[in-house]
PDB file of C-alpha atoms in Angstrom:
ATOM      1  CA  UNK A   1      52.917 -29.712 -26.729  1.00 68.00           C
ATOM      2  CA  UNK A   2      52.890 -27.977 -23.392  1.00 72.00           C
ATOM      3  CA  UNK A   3      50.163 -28.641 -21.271  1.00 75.00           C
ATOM      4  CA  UNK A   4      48.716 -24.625 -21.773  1.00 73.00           C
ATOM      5  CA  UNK A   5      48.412 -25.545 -25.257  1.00 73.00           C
ATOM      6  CA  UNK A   6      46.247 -28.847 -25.316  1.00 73.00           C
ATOM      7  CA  UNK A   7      43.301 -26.857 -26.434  1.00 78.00           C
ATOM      8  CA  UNK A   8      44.813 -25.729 -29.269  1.00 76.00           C
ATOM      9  CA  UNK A   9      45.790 -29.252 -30.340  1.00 71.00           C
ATOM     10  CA  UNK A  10      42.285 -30.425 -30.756  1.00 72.00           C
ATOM     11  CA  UNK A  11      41.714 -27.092 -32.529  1.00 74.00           C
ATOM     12  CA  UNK A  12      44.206 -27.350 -35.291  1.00 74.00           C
ATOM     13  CA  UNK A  13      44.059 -31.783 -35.666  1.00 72.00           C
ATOM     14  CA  UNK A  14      44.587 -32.381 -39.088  1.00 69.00           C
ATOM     15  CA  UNK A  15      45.240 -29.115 -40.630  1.00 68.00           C
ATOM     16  CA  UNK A  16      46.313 -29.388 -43.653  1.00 67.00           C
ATOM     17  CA  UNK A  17      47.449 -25.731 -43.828  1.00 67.00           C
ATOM     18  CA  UNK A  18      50.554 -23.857 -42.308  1.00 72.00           C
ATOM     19  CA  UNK A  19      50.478 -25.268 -39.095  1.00 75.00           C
ATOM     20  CA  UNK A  20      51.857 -22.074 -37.134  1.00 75.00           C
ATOM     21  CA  UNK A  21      49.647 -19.680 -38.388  1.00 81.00           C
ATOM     22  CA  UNK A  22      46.769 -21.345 -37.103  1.00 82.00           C
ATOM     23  CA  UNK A  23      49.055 -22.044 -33.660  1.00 81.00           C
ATOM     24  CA  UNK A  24      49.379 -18.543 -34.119  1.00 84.00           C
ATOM     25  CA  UNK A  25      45.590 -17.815 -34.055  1.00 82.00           C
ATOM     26  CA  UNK A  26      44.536 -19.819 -31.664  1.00 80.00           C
ATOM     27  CA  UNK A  27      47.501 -18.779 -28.762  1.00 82.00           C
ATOM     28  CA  UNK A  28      48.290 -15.088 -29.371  1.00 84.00           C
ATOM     29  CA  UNK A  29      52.014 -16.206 -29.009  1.00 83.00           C
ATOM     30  CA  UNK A  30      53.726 -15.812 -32.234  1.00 89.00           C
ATOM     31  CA  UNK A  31      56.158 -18.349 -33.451  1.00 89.00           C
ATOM     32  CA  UNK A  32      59.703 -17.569 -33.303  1.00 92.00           C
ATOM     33  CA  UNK A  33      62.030 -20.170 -33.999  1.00 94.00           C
ATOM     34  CA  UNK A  34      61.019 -23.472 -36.469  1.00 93.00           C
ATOM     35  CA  UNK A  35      63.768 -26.483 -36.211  1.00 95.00           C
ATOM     36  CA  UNK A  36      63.293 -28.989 -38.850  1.00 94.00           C
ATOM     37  CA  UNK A  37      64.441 -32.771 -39.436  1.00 96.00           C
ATOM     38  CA  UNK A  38      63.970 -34.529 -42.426  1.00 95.00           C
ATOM     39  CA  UNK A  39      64.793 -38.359 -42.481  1.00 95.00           C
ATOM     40  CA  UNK A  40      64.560 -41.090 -44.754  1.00 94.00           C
ATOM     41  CA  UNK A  41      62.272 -44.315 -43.860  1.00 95.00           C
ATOM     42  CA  UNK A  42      60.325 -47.021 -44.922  1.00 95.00           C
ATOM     43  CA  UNK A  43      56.312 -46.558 -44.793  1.00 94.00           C
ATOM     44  CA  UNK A  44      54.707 -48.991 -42.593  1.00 91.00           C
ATOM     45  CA  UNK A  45      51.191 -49.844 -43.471  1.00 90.00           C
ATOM     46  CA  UNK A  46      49.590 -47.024 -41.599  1.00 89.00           C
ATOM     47  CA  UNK A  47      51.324 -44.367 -43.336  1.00 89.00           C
ATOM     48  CA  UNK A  48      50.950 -46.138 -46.184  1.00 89.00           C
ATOM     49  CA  UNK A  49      47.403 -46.220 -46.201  1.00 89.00           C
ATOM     50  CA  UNK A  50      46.762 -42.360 -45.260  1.00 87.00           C
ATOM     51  CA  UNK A  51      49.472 -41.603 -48.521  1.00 91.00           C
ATOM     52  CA  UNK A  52      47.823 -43.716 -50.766  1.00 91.00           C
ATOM     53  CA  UNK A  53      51.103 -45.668 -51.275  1.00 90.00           C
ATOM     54  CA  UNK A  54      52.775 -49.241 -51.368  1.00 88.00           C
ATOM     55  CA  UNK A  55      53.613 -50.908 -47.812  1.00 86.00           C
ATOM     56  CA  UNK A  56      57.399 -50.950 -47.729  1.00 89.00           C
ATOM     57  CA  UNK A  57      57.975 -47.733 -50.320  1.00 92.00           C
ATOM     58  CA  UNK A  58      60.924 -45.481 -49.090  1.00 94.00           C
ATOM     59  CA  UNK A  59      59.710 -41.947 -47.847  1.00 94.00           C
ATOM     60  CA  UNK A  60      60.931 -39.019 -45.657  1.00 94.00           C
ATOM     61  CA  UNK A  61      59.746 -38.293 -42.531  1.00 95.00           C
ATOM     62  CA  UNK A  62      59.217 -34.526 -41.516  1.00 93.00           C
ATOM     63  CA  UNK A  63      59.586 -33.123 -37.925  1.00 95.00           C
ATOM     64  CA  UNK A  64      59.645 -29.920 -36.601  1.00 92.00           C
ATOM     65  CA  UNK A  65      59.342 -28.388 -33.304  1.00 93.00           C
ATOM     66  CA  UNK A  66      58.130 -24.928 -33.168  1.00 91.00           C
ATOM     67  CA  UNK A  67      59.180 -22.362 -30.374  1.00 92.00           C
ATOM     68  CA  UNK A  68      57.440 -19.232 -29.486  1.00 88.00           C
ATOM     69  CA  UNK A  69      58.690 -16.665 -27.225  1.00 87.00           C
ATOM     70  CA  UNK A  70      58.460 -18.608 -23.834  1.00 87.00           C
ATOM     71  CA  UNK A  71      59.981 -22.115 -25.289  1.00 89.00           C
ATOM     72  CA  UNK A  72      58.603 -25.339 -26.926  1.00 90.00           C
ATOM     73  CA  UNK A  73      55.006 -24.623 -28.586  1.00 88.00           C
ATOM     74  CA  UNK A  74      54.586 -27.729 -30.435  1.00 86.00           C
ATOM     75  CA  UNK A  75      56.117 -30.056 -32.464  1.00 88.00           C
ATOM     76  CA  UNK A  76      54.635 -31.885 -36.096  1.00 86.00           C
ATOM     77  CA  UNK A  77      55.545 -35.017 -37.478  1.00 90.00           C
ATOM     78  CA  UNK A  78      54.377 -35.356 -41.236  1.00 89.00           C
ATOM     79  CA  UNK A  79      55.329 -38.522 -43.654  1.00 92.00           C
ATOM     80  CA  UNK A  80      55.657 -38.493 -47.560  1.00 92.00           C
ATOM     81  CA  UNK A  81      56.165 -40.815 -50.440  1.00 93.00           C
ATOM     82  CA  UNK A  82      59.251 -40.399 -51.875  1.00 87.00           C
ATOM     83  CA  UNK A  83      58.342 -39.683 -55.117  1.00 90.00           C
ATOM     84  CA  UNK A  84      56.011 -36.809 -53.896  1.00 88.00           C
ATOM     85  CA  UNK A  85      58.499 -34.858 -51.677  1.00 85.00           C
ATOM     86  CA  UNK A  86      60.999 -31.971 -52.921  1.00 86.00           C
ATOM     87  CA  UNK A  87      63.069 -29.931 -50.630  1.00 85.00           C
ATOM     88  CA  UNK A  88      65.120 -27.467 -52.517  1.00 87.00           C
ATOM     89  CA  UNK A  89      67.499 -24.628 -50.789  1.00 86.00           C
ATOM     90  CA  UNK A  90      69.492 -22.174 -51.907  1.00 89.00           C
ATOM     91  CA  UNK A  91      72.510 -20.223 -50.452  1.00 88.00           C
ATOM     92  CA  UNK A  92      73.573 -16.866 -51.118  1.00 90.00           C
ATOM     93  CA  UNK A  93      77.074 -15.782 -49.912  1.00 86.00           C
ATOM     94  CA  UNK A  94      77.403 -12.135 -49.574  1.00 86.00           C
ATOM     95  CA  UNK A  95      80.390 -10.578 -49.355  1.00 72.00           C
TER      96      UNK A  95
END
């Protein structure tokens, strides 16, 4: 997170909400552009104890980096089980 945005940071810690609307709040800059990684991992132990899960279970690991109007605003990292993780997209070709 840029240095202007620090404050905000400590602000929005362990929100458990939409994480740009409350970036949103805080800095008057609205988001405009989300980029979005998911990868598959193995949970170490500290992951596994925050999920409530088995050392060594597989699980996907979420990043994004959010970008408002001037450039890089922030970027997440989240991590979930496996077996409590969907990600389902659809794709509608117009013609």
């Amino acid at each position: 997170m840029p240095p202007k945005y620090e404050d905000i940071a400590l602000k929005i810690e362990g929100n458990r909400g939409v994480l740009f609307n409350e970036f949103e709040v805080y800095s008057g800059h609205p988001i405009e552009q989300v980029e979005q990684e998911i990868r598959a991992i193995i949970l170490d132990d500290e992951a596994c104890l925050d999920l409530s899960c088995s050392k060594g279970e597989a699980g996907l690991r979420a990043t994004r980096a959010y970008f408002d109007t001037e450039g890089p605003a922030m970027i997440s990292i989240s991590f979930h089980p496996g077996d409590r993780y969907a990600y389902h997209m659809r794709f509608d070709r117009k013609s």
